[in-house]
PDB file of C-alpha atoms in Angstrom:
ATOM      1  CA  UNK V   1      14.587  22.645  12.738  1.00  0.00           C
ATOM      2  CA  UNK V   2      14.469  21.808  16.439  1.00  0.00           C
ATOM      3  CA  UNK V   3       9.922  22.227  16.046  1.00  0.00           C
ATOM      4  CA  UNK V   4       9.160  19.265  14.359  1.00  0.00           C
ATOM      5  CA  UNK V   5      11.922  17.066  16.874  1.00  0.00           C
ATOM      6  CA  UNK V   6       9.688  18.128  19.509  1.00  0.00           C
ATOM      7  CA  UNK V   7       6.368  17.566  17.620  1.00  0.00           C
ATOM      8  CA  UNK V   8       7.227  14.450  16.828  1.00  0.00           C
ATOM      9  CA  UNK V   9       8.317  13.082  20.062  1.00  0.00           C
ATOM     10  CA  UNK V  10       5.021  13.685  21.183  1.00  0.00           C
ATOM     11  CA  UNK V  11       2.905  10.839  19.334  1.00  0.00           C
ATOM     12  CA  UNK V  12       0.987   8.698  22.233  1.00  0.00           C
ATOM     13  CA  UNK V  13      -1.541   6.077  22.072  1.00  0.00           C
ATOM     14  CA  UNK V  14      -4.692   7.363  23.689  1.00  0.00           C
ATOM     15  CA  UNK V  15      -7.768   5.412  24.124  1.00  0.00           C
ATOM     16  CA  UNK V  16     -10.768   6.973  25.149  1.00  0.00           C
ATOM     17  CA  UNK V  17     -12.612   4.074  23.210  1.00  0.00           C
ATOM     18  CA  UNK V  18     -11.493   6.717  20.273  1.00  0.00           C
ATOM     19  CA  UNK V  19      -7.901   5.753  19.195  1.00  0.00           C
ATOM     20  CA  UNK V  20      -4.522   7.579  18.796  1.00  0.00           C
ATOM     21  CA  UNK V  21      -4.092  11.630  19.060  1.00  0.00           C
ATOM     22  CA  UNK V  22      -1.541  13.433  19.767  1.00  0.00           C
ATOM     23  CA  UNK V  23      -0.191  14.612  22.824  1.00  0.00           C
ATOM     24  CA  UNK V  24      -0.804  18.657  23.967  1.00  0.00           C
ATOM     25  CA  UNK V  25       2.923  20.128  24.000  1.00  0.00           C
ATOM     26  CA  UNK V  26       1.871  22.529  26.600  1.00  0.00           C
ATOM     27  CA  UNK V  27       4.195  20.970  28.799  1.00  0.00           C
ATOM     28  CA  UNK V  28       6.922  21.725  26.525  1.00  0.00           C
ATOM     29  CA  UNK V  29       8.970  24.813  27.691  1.00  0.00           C
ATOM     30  CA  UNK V  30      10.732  26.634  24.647  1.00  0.00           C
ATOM     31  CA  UNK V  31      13.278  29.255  25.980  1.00  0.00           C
ATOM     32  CA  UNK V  32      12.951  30.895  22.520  1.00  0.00           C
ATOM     33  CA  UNK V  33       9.890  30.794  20.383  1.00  0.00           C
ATOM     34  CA  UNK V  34      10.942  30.540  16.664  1.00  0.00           C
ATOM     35  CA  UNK V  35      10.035  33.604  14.266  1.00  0.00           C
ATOM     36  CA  UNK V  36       8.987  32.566  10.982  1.00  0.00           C
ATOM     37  CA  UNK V  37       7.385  35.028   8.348  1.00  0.00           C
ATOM     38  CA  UNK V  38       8.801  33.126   4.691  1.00  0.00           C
ATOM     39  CA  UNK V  39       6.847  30.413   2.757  1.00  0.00           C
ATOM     40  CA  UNK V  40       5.806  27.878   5.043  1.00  0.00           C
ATOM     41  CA  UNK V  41       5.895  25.167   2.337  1.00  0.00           C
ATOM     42  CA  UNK V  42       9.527  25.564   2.933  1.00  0.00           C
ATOM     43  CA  UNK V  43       9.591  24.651   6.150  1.00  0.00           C
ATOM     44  CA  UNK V  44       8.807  21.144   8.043  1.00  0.00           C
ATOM     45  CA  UNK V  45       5.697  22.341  10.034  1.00  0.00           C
ATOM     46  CA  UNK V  46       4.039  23.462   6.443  1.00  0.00           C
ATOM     47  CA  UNK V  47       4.910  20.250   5.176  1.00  0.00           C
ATOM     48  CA  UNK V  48       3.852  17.958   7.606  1.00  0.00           C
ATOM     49  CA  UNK V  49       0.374  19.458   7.234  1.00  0.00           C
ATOM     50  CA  UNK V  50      -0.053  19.216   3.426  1.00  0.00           C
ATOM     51  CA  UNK V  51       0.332  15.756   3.907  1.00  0.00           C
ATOM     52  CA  UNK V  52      -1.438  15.304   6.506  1.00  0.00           C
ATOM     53  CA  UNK V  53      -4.156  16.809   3.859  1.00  0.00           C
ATOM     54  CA  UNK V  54      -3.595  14.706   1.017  1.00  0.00           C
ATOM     55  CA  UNK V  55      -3.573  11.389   3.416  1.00  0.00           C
ATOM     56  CA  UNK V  56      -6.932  13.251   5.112  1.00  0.00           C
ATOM     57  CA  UNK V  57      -8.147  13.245   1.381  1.00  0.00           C
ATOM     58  CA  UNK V  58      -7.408   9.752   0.686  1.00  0.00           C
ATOM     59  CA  UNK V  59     -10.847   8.600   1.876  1.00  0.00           C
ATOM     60  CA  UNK V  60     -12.744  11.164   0.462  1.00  0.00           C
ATOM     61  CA  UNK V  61     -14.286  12.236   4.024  1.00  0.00           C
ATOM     62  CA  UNK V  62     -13.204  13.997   7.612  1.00  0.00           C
ATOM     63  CA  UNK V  63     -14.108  11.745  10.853  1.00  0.00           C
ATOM     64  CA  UNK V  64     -14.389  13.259  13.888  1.00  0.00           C
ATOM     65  CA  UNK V  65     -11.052  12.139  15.396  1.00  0.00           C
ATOM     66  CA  UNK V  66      -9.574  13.309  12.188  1.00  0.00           C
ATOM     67  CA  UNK V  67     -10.995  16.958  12.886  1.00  0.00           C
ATOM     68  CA  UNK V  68      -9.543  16.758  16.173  1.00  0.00           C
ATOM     69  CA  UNK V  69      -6.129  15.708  15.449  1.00  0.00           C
ATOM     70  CA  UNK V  70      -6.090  18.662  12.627  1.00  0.00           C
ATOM     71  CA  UNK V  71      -7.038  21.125  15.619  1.00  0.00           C
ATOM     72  CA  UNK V  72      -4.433  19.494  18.121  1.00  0.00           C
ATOM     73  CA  UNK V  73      -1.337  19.559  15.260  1.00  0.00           C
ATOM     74  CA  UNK V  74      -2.185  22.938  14.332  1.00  0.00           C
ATOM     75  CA  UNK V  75      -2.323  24.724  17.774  1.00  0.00           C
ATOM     76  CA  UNK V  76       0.766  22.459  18.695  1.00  0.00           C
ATOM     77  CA  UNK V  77       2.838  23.714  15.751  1.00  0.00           C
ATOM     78  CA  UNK V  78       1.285  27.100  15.911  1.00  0.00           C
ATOM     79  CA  UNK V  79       2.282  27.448  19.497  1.00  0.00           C
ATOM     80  CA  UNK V  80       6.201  27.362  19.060  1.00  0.00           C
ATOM     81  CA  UNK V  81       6.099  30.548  16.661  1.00  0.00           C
ATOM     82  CA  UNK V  82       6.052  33.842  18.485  1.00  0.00           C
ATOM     83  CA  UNK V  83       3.287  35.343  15.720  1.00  0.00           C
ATOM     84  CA  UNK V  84       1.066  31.839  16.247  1.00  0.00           C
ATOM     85  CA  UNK V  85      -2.104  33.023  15.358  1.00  0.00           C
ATOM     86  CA  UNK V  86      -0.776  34.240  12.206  1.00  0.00           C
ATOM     87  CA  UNK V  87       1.178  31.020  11.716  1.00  0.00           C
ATOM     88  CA  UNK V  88      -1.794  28.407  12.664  1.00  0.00           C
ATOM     89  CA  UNK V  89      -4.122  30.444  10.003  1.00  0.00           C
ATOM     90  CA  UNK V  90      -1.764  29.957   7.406  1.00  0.00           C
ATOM     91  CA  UNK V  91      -1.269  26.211   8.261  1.00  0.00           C
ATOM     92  CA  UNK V  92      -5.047  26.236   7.784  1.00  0.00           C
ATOM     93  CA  UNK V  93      -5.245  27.549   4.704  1.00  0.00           C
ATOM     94  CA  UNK V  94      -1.890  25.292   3.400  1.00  0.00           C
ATOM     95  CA  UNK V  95      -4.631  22.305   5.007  1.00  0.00           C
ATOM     96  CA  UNK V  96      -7.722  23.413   2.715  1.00  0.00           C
ATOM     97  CA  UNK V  97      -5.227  24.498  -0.543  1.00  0.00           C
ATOM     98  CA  UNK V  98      -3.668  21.196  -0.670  1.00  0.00           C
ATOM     99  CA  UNK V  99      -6.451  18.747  -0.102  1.00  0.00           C
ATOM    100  CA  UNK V 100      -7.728  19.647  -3.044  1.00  0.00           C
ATOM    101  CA  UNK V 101      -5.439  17.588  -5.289  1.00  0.00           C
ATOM    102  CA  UNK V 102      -2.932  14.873  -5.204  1.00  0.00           C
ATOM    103  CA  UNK V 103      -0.899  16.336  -8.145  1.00  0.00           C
ATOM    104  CA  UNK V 104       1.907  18.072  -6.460  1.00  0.00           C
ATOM    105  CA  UNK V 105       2.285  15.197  -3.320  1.00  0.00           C
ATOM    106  CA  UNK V 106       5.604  13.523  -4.750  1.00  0.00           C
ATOM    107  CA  UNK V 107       6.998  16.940  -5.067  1.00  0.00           C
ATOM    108  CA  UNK V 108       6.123  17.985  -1.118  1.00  0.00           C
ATOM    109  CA  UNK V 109       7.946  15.262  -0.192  1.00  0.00           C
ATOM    110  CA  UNK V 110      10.688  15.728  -1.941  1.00  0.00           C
ATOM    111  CA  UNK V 111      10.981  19.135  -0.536  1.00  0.00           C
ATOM    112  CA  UNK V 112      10.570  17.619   3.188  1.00  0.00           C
ATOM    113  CA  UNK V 113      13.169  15.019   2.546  1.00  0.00           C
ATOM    114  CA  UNK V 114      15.683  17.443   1.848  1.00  0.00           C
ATOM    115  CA  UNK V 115      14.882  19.523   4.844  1.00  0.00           C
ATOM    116  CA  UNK V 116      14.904  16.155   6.748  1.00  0.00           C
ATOM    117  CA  UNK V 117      17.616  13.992   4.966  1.00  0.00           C
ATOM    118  CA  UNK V 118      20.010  13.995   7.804  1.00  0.00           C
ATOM    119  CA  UNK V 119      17.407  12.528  10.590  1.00  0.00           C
ATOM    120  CA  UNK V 120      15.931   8.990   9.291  1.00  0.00           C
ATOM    121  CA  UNK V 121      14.279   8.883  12.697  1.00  0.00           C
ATOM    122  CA  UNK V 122      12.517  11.713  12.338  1.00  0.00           C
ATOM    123  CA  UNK V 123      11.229  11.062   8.997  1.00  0.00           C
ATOM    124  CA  UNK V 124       9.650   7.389  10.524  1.00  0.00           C
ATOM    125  CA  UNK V 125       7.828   9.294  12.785  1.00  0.00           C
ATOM    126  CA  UNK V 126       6.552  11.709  10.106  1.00  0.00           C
ATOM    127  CA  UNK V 127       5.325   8.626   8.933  1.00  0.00           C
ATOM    128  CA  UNK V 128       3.657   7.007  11.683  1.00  0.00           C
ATOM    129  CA  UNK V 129       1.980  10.645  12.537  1.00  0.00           C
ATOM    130  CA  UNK V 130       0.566  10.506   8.701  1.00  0.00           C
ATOM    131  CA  UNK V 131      -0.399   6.533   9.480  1.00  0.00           C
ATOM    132  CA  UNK V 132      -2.025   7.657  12.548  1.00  0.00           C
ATOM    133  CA  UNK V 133      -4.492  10.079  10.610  1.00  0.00           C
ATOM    134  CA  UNK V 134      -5.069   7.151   7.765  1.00  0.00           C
ATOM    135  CA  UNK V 135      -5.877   4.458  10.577  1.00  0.00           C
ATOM    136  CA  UNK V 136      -8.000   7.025  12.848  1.00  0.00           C
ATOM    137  CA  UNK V 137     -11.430   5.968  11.502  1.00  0.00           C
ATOM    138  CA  UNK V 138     -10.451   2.685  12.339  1.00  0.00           C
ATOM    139  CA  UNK V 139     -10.175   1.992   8.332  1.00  0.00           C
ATOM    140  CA  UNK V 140      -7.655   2.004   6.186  1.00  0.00           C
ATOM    141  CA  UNK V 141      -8.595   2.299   2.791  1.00  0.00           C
ATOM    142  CA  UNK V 142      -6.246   0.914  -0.627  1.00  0.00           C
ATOM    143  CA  UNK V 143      -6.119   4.722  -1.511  1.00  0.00           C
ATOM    144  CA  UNK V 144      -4.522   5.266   2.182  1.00  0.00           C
ATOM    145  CA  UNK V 145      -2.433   2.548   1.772  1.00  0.00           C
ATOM    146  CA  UNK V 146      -1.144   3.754  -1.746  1.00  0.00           C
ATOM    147  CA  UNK V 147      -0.956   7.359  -0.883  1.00  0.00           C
ATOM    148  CA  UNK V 148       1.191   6.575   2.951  1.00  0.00           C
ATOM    149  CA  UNK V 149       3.277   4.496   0.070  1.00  0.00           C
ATOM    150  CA  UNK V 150       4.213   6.688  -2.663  1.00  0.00           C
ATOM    151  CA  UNK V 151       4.978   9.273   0.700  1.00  0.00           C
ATOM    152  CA  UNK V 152       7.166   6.428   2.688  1.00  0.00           C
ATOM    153  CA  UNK V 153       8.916   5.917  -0.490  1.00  0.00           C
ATOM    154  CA  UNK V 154       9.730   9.829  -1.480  1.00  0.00           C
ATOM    155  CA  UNK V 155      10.831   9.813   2.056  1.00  0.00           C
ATOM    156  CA  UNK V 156      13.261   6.953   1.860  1.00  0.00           C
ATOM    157  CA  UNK V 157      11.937   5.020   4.556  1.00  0.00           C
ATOM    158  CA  UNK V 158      12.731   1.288   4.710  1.00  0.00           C
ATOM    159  CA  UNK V 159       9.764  -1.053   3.451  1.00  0.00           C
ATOM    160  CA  UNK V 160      10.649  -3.410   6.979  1.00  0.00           C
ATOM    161  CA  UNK V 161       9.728   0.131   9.003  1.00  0.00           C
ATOM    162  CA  UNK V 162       6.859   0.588   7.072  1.00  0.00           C
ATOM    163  CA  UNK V 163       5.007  -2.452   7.584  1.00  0.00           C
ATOM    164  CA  UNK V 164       5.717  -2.055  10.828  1.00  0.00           C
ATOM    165  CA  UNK V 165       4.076   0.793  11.676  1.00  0.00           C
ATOM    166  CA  UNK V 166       1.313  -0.485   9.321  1.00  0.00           C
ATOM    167  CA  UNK V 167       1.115  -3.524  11.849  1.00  0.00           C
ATOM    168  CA  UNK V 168       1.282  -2.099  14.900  1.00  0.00           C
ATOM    169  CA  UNK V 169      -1.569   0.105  13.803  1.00  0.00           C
ATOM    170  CA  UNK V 170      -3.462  -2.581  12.971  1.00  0.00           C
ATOM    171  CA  UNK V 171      -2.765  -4.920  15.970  1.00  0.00           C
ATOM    172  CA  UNK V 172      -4.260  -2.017  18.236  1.00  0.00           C
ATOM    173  CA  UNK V 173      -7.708  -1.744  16.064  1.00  0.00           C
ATOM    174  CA  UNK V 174      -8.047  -5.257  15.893  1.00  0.00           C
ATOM    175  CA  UNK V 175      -7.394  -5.439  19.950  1.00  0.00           C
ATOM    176  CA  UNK V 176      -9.637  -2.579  20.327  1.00  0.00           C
ATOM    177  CA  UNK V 177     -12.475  -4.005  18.179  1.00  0.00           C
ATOM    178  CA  UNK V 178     -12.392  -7.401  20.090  1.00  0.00           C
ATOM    179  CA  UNK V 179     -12.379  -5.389  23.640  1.00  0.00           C
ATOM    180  CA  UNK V 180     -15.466  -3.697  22.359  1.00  0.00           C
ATOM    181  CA  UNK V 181     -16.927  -7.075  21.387  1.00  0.00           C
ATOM    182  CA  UNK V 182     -16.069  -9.167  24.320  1.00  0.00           C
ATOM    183  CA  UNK V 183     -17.440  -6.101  26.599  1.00  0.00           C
ATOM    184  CA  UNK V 184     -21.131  -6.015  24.668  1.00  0.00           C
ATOM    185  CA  UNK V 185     -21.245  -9.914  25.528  1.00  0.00           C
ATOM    186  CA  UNK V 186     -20.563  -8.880  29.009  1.00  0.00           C
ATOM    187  CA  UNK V 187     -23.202  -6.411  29.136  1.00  0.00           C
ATOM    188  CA  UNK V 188     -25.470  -8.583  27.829  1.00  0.00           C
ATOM    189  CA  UNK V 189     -25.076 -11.370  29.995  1.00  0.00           C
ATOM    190  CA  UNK V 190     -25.254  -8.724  32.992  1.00  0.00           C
ATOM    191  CA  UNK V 191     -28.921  -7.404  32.116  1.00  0.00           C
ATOM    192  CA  UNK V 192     -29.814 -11.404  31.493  1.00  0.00           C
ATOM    193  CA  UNK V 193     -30.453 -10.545  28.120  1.00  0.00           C
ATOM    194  CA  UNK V 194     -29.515 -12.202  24.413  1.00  0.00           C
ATOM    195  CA  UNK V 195     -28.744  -9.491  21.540  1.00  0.00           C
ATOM    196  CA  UNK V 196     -31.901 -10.562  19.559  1.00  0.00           C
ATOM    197  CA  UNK V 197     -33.681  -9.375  22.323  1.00  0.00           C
ATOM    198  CA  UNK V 198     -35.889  -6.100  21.192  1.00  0.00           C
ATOM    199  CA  UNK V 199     -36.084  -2.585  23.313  1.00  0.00           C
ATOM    200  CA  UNK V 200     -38.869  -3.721  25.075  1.00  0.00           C
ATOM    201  CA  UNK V 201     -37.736  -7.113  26.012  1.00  0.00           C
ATOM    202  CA  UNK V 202     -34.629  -4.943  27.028  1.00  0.00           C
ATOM    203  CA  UNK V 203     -36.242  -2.662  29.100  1.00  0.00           C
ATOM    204  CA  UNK V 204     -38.126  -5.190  30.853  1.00  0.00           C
ATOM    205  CA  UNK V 205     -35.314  -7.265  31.697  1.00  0.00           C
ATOM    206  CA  UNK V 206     -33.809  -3.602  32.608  1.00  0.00           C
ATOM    207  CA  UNK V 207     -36.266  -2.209  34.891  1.00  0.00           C
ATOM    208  CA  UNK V 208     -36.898  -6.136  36.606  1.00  0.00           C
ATOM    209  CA  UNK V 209     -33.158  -5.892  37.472  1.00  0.00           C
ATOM    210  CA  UNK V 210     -33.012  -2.356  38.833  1.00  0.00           C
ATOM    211  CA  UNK V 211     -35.807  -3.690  40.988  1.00  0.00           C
ATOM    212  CA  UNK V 212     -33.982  -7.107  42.345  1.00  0.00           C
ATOM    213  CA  UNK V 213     -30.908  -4.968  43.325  1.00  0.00           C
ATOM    214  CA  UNK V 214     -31.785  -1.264  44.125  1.00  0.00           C
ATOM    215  CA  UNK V 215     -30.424  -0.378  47.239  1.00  0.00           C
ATOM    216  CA  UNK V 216     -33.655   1.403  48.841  1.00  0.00           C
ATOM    217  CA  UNK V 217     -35.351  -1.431  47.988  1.00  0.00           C
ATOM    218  CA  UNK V 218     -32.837  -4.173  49.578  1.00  0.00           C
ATOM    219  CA  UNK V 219     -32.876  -1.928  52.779  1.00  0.00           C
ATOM    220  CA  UNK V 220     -36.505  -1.227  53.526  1.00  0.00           C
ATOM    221  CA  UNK V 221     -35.976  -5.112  53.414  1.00  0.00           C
ATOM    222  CA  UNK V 222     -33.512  -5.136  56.329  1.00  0.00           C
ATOM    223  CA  UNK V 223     -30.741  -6.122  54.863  1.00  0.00           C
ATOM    224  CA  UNK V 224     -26.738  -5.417  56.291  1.00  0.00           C
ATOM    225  CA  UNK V 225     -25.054  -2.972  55.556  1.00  0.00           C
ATOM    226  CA  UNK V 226     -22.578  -5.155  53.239  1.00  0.00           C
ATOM    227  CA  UNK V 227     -25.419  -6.982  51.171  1.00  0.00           C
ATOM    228  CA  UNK V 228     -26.925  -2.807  50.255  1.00  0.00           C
ATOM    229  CA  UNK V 229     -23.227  -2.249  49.656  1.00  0.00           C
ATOM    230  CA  UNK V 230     -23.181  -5.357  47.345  1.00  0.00           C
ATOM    231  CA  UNK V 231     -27.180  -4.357  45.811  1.00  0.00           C
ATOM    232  CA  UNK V 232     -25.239  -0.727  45.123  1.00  0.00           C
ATOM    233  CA  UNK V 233     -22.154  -2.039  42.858  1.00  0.00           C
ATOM    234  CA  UNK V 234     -24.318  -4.695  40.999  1.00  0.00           C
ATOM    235  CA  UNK V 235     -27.264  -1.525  40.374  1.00  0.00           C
ATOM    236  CA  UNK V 236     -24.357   0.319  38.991  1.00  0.00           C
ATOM    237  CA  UNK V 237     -23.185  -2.502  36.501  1.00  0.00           C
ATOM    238  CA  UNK V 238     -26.736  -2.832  35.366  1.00  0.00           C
ATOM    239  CA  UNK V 239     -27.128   0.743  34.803  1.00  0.00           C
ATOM    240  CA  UNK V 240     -23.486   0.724  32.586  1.00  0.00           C
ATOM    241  CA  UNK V 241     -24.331  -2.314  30.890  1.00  0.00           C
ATOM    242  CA  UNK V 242     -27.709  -1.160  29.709  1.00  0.00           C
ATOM    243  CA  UNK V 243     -26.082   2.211  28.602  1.00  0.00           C
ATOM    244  CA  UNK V 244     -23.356   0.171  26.217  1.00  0.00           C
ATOM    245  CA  UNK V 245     -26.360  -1.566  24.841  1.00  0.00           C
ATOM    246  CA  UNK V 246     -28.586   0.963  24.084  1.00  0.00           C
ATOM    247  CA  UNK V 247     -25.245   2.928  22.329  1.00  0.00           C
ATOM    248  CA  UNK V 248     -24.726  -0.294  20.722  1.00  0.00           C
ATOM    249  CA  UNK V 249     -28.736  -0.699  19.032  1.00  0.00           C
ATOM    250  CA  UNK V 250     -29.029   3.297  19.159  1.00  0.00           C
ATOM    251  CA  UNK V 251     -31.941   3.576  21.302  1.00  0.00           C
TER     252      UNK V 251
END
């Protein structure tokens, strides 16, 4: 099974103030596109996406980024199968059957450890895709920890590489969640401002600064060249600043 190697290789961090996704494998160049018309809960890419719908079900609700990171897995997988549109709609529907119901999840990954019982590696990144999708609404719930359990321990992987992953996960929200803090108390301190501050205290202090530092302004003063370049770069930290905190108090 030479897909789900290549699949799995592919996990990347990506932060676009989102968190983790996957990585597009359209750079990957297959000189034979596998042909697959059997049961596809018999093979590792049918596998790896009813779990990926019983961890999705774990918090009773589908995030964004989850949605995404379905769409990216299934046109990834999809995409090494010369019939792929037929494939990816019948990953779909293995996605919708088996979020209904926990019942049968011990016995899926019994099935994938067999398929995968030779390649331990592999089998750790199975895992840290499926942690990946628990962690991607930047929670992770006791139901996600318990199911990502029971499924690290029908897939034999060591309790050490476990909490590991479970770490590192957590390491990068809790980095990501201070870098988010730390760069609202910058914006505030750029617009002169103090988070109790209401929107129209905000927009005054807003509109005062735009008016100290826009660059028409500064030059119908007579200014150099180098202080409108300098009015120019502060006007556009103003303007970002006041975006992050109007995102931030949802004006």
């Amino acid at each position: 099974m030479k897909l789900l190697i290549l699949i799995f290789i592919g996990i990347v961090l990506f932060l676009i103030a989102k968190s983790y996704k996957t990585e597009k494998f359209a750079n990957i160049k297959l000189d034979i596109k596998e042909k697959f018309e059997g049961d596809l809960m018999q093979h590792e890419a049918g596998l790896l996406v009813a779990l990926m719908a019983k961890v999705a079900k774990a918090d009773g609700q589908v995030c964004e980024l989850e949605a995404q990171l379905l769409k990216h897995t299934l046109d990834d997988i999809s995409r090494h199968f010369e019939n792929q549109d037929e494939i990816r709609e019948k990953l779909k529907k293995i996605y919708d059957d088996e979020k209904k119901s926990f019942d049968n999840t011990i016995q899926i990954c019994k099935n994938l450890y067999t398929l995968t019982r030779h390649n331990y590696q592999k089998r750790v990144k199975i895992m840290e895709y499926l942690l990946n999708l628990a962690f991607i609404d930047k929670e992770f719930s006791n139901t996600e920890l318990m199911i990502t359990e029971d499924i690290a321990n029908t897939l034999e992987i060591k309790r050490a590489d476990f909490e590991r992953l479970i770490n590192a996960f957590e390491m990068f929200y809790k980095q990501q969640k201070e870098n988010a803090a730390l760069s609202l108390e910058k914006a505030y301190e750029i617009l002169e401002a103090s988070k109790d501050d209401d929107v129209n205290i905000l927009k005054k202090k807003y509109r005062n600064l735009v008016k100290k530092h826009h660059p028409d302004i500064i030059a119908g003063q007579g200014a150099s060249q180098n202080i409108i370049d300098e009015a120019t770069a502060k006007l556009q930290e103003i303007n970002e600043a006041y975006e992050l905190i109007k995102k931030h108090k949802g004006i």
